[in-house]
mmCIF file of C-alpha atoms in Angstrom:
data_model
loop_
_atom_site.group_PDB
_atom_site.id
_atom_site.type_symbol
_atom_site.label_atom_id
_atom_site.label_comp_id
_atom_site.label_asym_id
_atom_site.label_seq_id
_atom_site.Cartn_x
_atom_site.Cartn_y
_atom_site.Cartn_z
ATOM 1 C CA CYS A 1019 -9.392 -8.240 5.160
ATOM 2 C CA GLN A 1020 -8.310 -10.457 2.302
ATOM 3 C CA ASP A 1021 -4.788 -11.858 2.847
ATOM 4 C CA ALA A 1022 -4.927 -11.067 6.595
ATOM 5 C CA GLY A 1023 -4.872 -13.880 9.155
ATOM 6 C CA VAL A 1024 -8.199 -14.774 10.780
ATOM 7 C CA THR A 1025 -8.448 -16.464 14.200
ATOM 8 C CA PHE A 1026 -11.385 -18.744 14.980
ATOM 9 C CA THR A 1027 -12.448 -19.530 18.559
ATOM 10 C CA ASN A 1028 -14.483 -22.582 19.554
ATOM 11 C CA THR A 1029 -17.158 -21.433 22.001
ATOM 12 C CA GLY A 1030 -18.728 -24.891 22.217
ATOM 13 C CA THR A 1031 -17.706 -28.056 24.064
ATOM 14 C CA THR A 1032 -14.053 -28.389 25.065
ATOM 15 C CA GLY A 1033 -11.942 -31.113 26.583
ATOM 16 C CA ALA A 1034 -9.455 -33.871 25.773
ATOM 17 C CA SER A 1035 -12.100 -36.372 24.608
ATOM 18 C CA TRP A 1036 -13.429 -34.121 21.847
ATOM 19 C CA SER A 1037 -12.150 -33.698 18.288
ATOM 20 C CA TYR A 1038 -12.618 -30.619 16.152
ATOM 21 C CA SER A 1039 -13.077 -30.382 12.411
ATOM 22 C CA TRP A 1040 -13.159 -26.961 10.778
ATOM 23 C CA ASP A 1041 -14.060 -26.172 7.155
ATOM 24 C CA PHE A 1042 -13.228 -22.516 6.486
ATOM 25 C CA GLY A 1043 -15.021 -22.134 3.141
ATOM 26 C CA THR A 1044 -14.071 -21.028 -0.342
ATOM 27 C CA GLY A 1045 -10.621 -19.522 -0.852
ATOM 28 C CA ALA A 1046 -9.323 -20.351 2.650
ATOM 29 C CA ILE A 1047 -5.682 -21.245 3.209
ATOM 30 C CA PRO A 1048 -5.636 -23.787 4.795
ATOM 31 C CA GLN A 1049 -9.061 -25.098 3.756
ATOM 32 C CA THR A 1050 -9.532 -27.202 6.927
ATOM 33 C CA SER A 1051 -8.157 -27.645 10.455
ATOM 34 C CA THR A 1052 -8.425 -30.025 13.415
ATOM 35 C CA SER A 1053 -7.246 -27.445 15.974
ATOM 36 C CA GLU A 1054 -9.658 -26.361 18.662
ATOM 37 C CA ASN A 1055 -8.902 -22.653 18.023
ATOM 38 C CA PRO A 1056 -7.183 -22.269 14.642
ATOM 39 C CA ALA A 1057 -5.324 -19.047 13.916
ATOM 40 C CA GLY A 1058 -3.786 -17.443 10.842
ATOM 41 C CA VAL A 1059 -6.363 -18.627 8.309
ATOM 42 C CA MET A 1060 -5.985 -16.513 5.156
ATOM 43 C CA TYR A 1061 -8.521 -15.887 2.418
ATOM 44 C CA ALA A 1062 -7.290 -15.372 -1.132
ATOM 45 C CA THR A 1063 -10.592 -13.863 -2.303
ATOM 46 C CA PRO A 1064 -13.033 -11.397 -0.742
ATOM 47 C CA GLY A 1065 -16.713 -12.091 -0.121
ATOM 48 C CA THR A 1066 -19.048 -13.992 2.192
ATOM 49 C CA LYS A 1067 -17.543 -17.260 3.469
ATOM 50 C CA THR A 1068 -19.388 -20.125 5.140
ATOM 51 C CA VAL A 1069 -17.424 -21.648 8.036
ATOM 52 C CA THR A 1070 -18.413 -24.971 9.603
ATOM 53 C CA LEU A 1071 -17.177 -26.450 12.898
ATOM 54 C CA THR A 1072 -17.960 -30.048 13.830
ATOM 55 C CA ILE A 1073 -17.230 -31.282 17.363
ATOM 56 C CA SER A 1074 -17.225 -35.032 17.988
ATOM 57 C CA ASN A 1075 -16.261 -37.557 20.645
ATOM 58 C CA GLY A 1076 -16.393 -40.583 18.319
ATOM 59 C CA TYR A 1077 -19.970 -41.417 19.292
ATOM 60 C CA CYS A 1078 -21.830 -38.143 18.993
ATOM 61 C CA SER A 1079 -21.163 -35.050 16.934
ATOM 62 C CA GLN A 1080 -22.670 -31.643 16.396
ATOM 63 C CA SER A 1081 -21.984 -29.032 13.689
ATOM 64 C CA ALA A 1082 -22.440 -25.293 13.611
ATOM 65 C CA THR A 1083 -22.218 -23.062 10.561
ATOM 66 C CA SER A 1084 -21.596 -19.344 10.440
ATOM 67 C CA THR A 1085 -20.923 -16.821 7.681
ATOM 68 C CA ILE A 1086 -18.135 -14.287 7.787
ATOM 69 C CA THR A 1087 -17.287 -11.425 5.462
ATOM 70 C CA ILE A 1088 -13.819 -11.000 4.002
ATOM 71 C CA TYR A 1089 -13.208 -7.516 2.637
ATOM 72 C CA GLU A 1090 -11.131 -6.725 -0.418
ATOM 73 C CA THR A 1091 -7.611 -5.574 0.399
ATOM 74 C CA PRO A 1092 -6.407 -2.882 -2.004
ATOM 75 C CA GLN A 1093 -3.349 -3.201 -4.170
ATOM 76 C CA ALA A 1094 -0.942 -0.307 -3.605
ATOM 77 C CA SER A 1095 1.589 0.709 -6.253
ATOM 78 C CA PHE A 1096 2.480 3.829 -8.204
ATOM 79 C CA SER A 1097 4.740 5.323 -10.831
ATOM 80 C CA SER A 1098 6.154 8.821 -11.221
ATOM 81 C CA THR A 1099 7.858 11.092 -13.725
ATOM 82 C CA ALA A 1100 11.019 11.056 -11.565
ATOM 83 C CA PRO A 1101 13.938 11.299 -11.760
ATOM 84 C CA GLU A 1102 13.569 15.043 -11.998
ATOM 85 C CA CYS A 1103 15.535 18.132 -11.014
ATOM 86 C CA THR A 1104 14.930 20.373 -8.010
ATOM 87 C CA GLY A 1105 12.380 23.086 -8.733
ATOM 88 C CA LEU A 1106 10.675 21.095 -11.510
ATOM 89 C CA PRO A 1107 7.328 19.290 -11.077
ATOM 90 C CA VAL A 1108 6.976 15.534 -10.495
ATOM 91 C CA ASP A 1109 3.702 13.780 -11.306
ATOM 92 C CA PHE A 1110 2.527 10.599 -9.556
ATOM 93 C CA THR A 1111 0.174 7.962 -10.971
ATOM 94 C CA ASN A 1112 -1.612 5.401 -8.818
ATOM 95 C CA THR A 1113 -1.182 1.993 -10.514
ATOM 96 C CA GLY A 1114 -2.916 0.090 -7.702
ATOM 97 C CA SER A 1115 -6.599 -0.142 -6.788
ATOM 98 C CA THR A 1116 -8.846 2.474 -8.342
ATOM 99 C CA GLY A 1117 -12.468 3.454 -7.937
ATOM 100 C CA SER A 1118 -14.798 5.500 -5.821
ATOM 101 C CA ASN A 1119 -14.642 3.158 -2.796
ATOM 102 C CA TRP A 1120 -10.918 3.798 -2.207
ATOM 103 C CA THR A 1121 -9.184 6.714 -0.489
ATOM 104 C CA TYR A 1122 -5.594 7.763 -1.154
ATOM 105 C CA SER A 1123 -3.028 9.192 1.215
ATOM 106 C CA TRP A 1124 0.339 10.300 -0.177
ATOM 107 C CA ASN A 1125 3.471 11.442 1.678
ATOM 108 C CA PHE A 1126 6.054 12.759 -0.782
ATOM 109 C CA GLY A 1127 9.076 12.870 1.542
ATOM 110 C CA THR A 1128 11.494 15.628 2.517
ATOM 111 C CA GLY A 1129 11.634 18.868 0.570
ATOM 112 C CA ALA A 1130 8.318 18.315 -1.278
ATOM 113 C CA THR A 1131 5.673 20.973 -1.867
ATOM 114 C CA PRO A 1132 2.997 20.019 -1.128
ATOM 115 C CA ALA A 1133 4.205 17.431 1.395
ATOM 116 C CA THR A 1134 1.031 15.307 1.222
ATOM 117 C CA SER A 1135 -2.029 14.714 -0.952
ATOM 118 C CA THR A 1136 -5.309 12.800 -0.943
ATOM 119 C CA LEU A 1137 -5.705 12.843 -4.731
ATOM 120 C CA GLU A 1138 -5.557 9.546 -6.615
ATOM 121 C CA ASN A 1139 -3.031 10.916 -9.136
ATOM 122 C CA PRO A 1140 -1.310 14.032 -7.746
ATOM 123 C CA THR A 1141 0.638 16.245 -10.139
ATOM 124 C CA GLY A 1142 3.011 19.177 -9.856
ATOM 125 C CA ILE A 1143 4.911 18.088 -6.726
ATOM 126 C CA VAL A 1144 8.069 20.218 -6.518
ATOM 127 C CA TYR A 1145 11.167 19.248 -4.531
ATOM 128 C CA SER A 1146 13.393 22.000 -3.173
ATOM 129 C CA THR A 1147 16.182 19.606 -2.155
ATOM 130 C CA SER A 1148 17.990 16.906 -4.093
ATOM 131 C CA GLY A 1149 18.601 13.284 -3.136
ATOM 132 C CA THR A 1150 16.743 10.019 -2.795
ATOM 133 C CA LYS A 1151 13.206 10.624 -1.529
ATOM 134 C CA GLN A 1152 10.945 8.097 0.239
ATOM 135 C CA VAL A 1153 7.430 8.387 -1.210
ATOM 136 C CA GLN A 1154 4.577 6.568 0.532
ATOM 137 C CA LEU A 1155 1.082 5.780 -0.769
ATOM 138 C CA THR A 1156 -1.670 4.260 1.392
ATOM 139 C CA ILE A 1157 -4.841 3.057 -0.320
ATOM 140 C CA SER A 1158 -7.816 2.387 1.998
ATOM 141 C CA ASN A 1159 -11.494 1.643 2.107
ATOM 142 C CA ALA A 1160 -13.725 1.567 5.189
ATOM 143 C CA ASN A 1161 -12.211 -1.741 6.336
ATOM 144 C CA CYS A 1162 -8.799 -2.436 4.788
ATOM 145 C CA SER A 1163 -5.686 -0.571 3.744
ATOM 146 C CA LYS A 1164 -2.374 -1.243 2.046
ATOM 147 C CA THR A 1165 0.768 0.917 2.070
ATOM 148 C CA VAL A 1166 3.672 0.952 -0.363
ATOM 149 C CA THR A 1167 6.906 2.938 -0.084
ATOM 150 C CA GLN A 1168 9.156 3.603 -3.064
ATOM 151 C CA THR A 1169 12.180 5.808 -3.611
ATOM 152 C CA ILE A 1170 12.623 8.425 -6.303
ATOM 153 C CA ASP A 1171 15.686 10.466 -7.208
ATOM 154 C CA ILE A 1172 15.721 14.249 -7.350
ATOM 155 C CA ASN A 1173 18.782 15.794 -8.982
ATOM 156 C CA GLN A 1174 20.201 19.173 -8.075
ATOM 157 C CA THR A 1175 19.388 21.852 -10.637
ATOM 158 C CA PRO A 1176 22.569 23.822 -11.343
ATOM 159 C CA THR A 1177 22.796 27.542 -10.640
ATOM 160 C CA VAL A 1178 23.728 29.365 -13.836
ATOM 161 C CA THR A 1179 25.345 32.815 -13.513
ATOM 162 C CA PHE A 1180 28.317 34.470 -15.154
ATOM 163 C CA THR A 1181 30.177 37.773 -15.389
ATOM 164 C CA SER A 1182 31.961 39.414 -18.313
ATOM 165 C CA THR A 1183 34.423 42.166 -18.978
ATOM 166 C CA ALA A 1184 31.874 43.998 -21.132
ATOM 167 C CA PRO A 1185 31.391 46.712 -22.072
ATOM 168 C CA VAL A 1186 34.456 46.805 -24.320
ATOM 169 C CA CYS A 1187 35.330 48.523 -27.567
ATOM 170 C CA GLN A 1188 34.489 46.982 -30.902
ATOM 171 C CA ASP A 1189 37.084 44.433 -32.029
ATOM 172 C CA ALA A 1190 38.312 43.984 -28.390
ATOM 173 C CA GLY A 1191 37.921 40.578 -26.745
ATOM 174 C CA VAL A 1192 35.302 39.956 -24.068
ATOM 175 C CA SER A 1193 36.087 37.538 -21.246
ATOM 176 C CA PHE A 1194 33.331 35.500 -19.565
ATOM 177 C CA THR A 1195 33.602 33.909 -16.103
ATOM 178 C CA ASN A 1196 31.272 31.197 -14.774
ATOM 179 C CA THR A 1197 30.086 32.202 -11.303
ATOM 180 C CA GLY A 1198 27.440 29.442 -10.973
#
């Protein structure tokens, strides 16, 4: 996957008298190496890459070329309508990679109904408990995935109830007591 380290293994001639020269192709970081078995090569762009290895002893040399495929790594990010109160819906919007080749996996954290979703932009998630919630979105294709975790705040909805001294006679005062 793009932005994931790639390890290359020399399967040709080895030994102290040989030198190795790698060219990893377009978008590679680093672009070249003199290690026998370089590791951690990153690619900034997806696509087909041509990799060339030349082995030499100062007198004779031989090169081999191979193509590799680097898959696109999704971008994972989202926004929401939070902060919200318990019992009221929260909507989530994927602001990362979009399109038909991606799948979405949401985990809305504790107290959420529903707790998970596979929709790109889920709506109407209701939290029964207040507090800071950890929401996780994973965007994947057949080869690569990326996960992001963000926090949202859910505030406690107050309970509103009261009592009164009613019924009373006209022109008599009524007292109200908050019982919420």
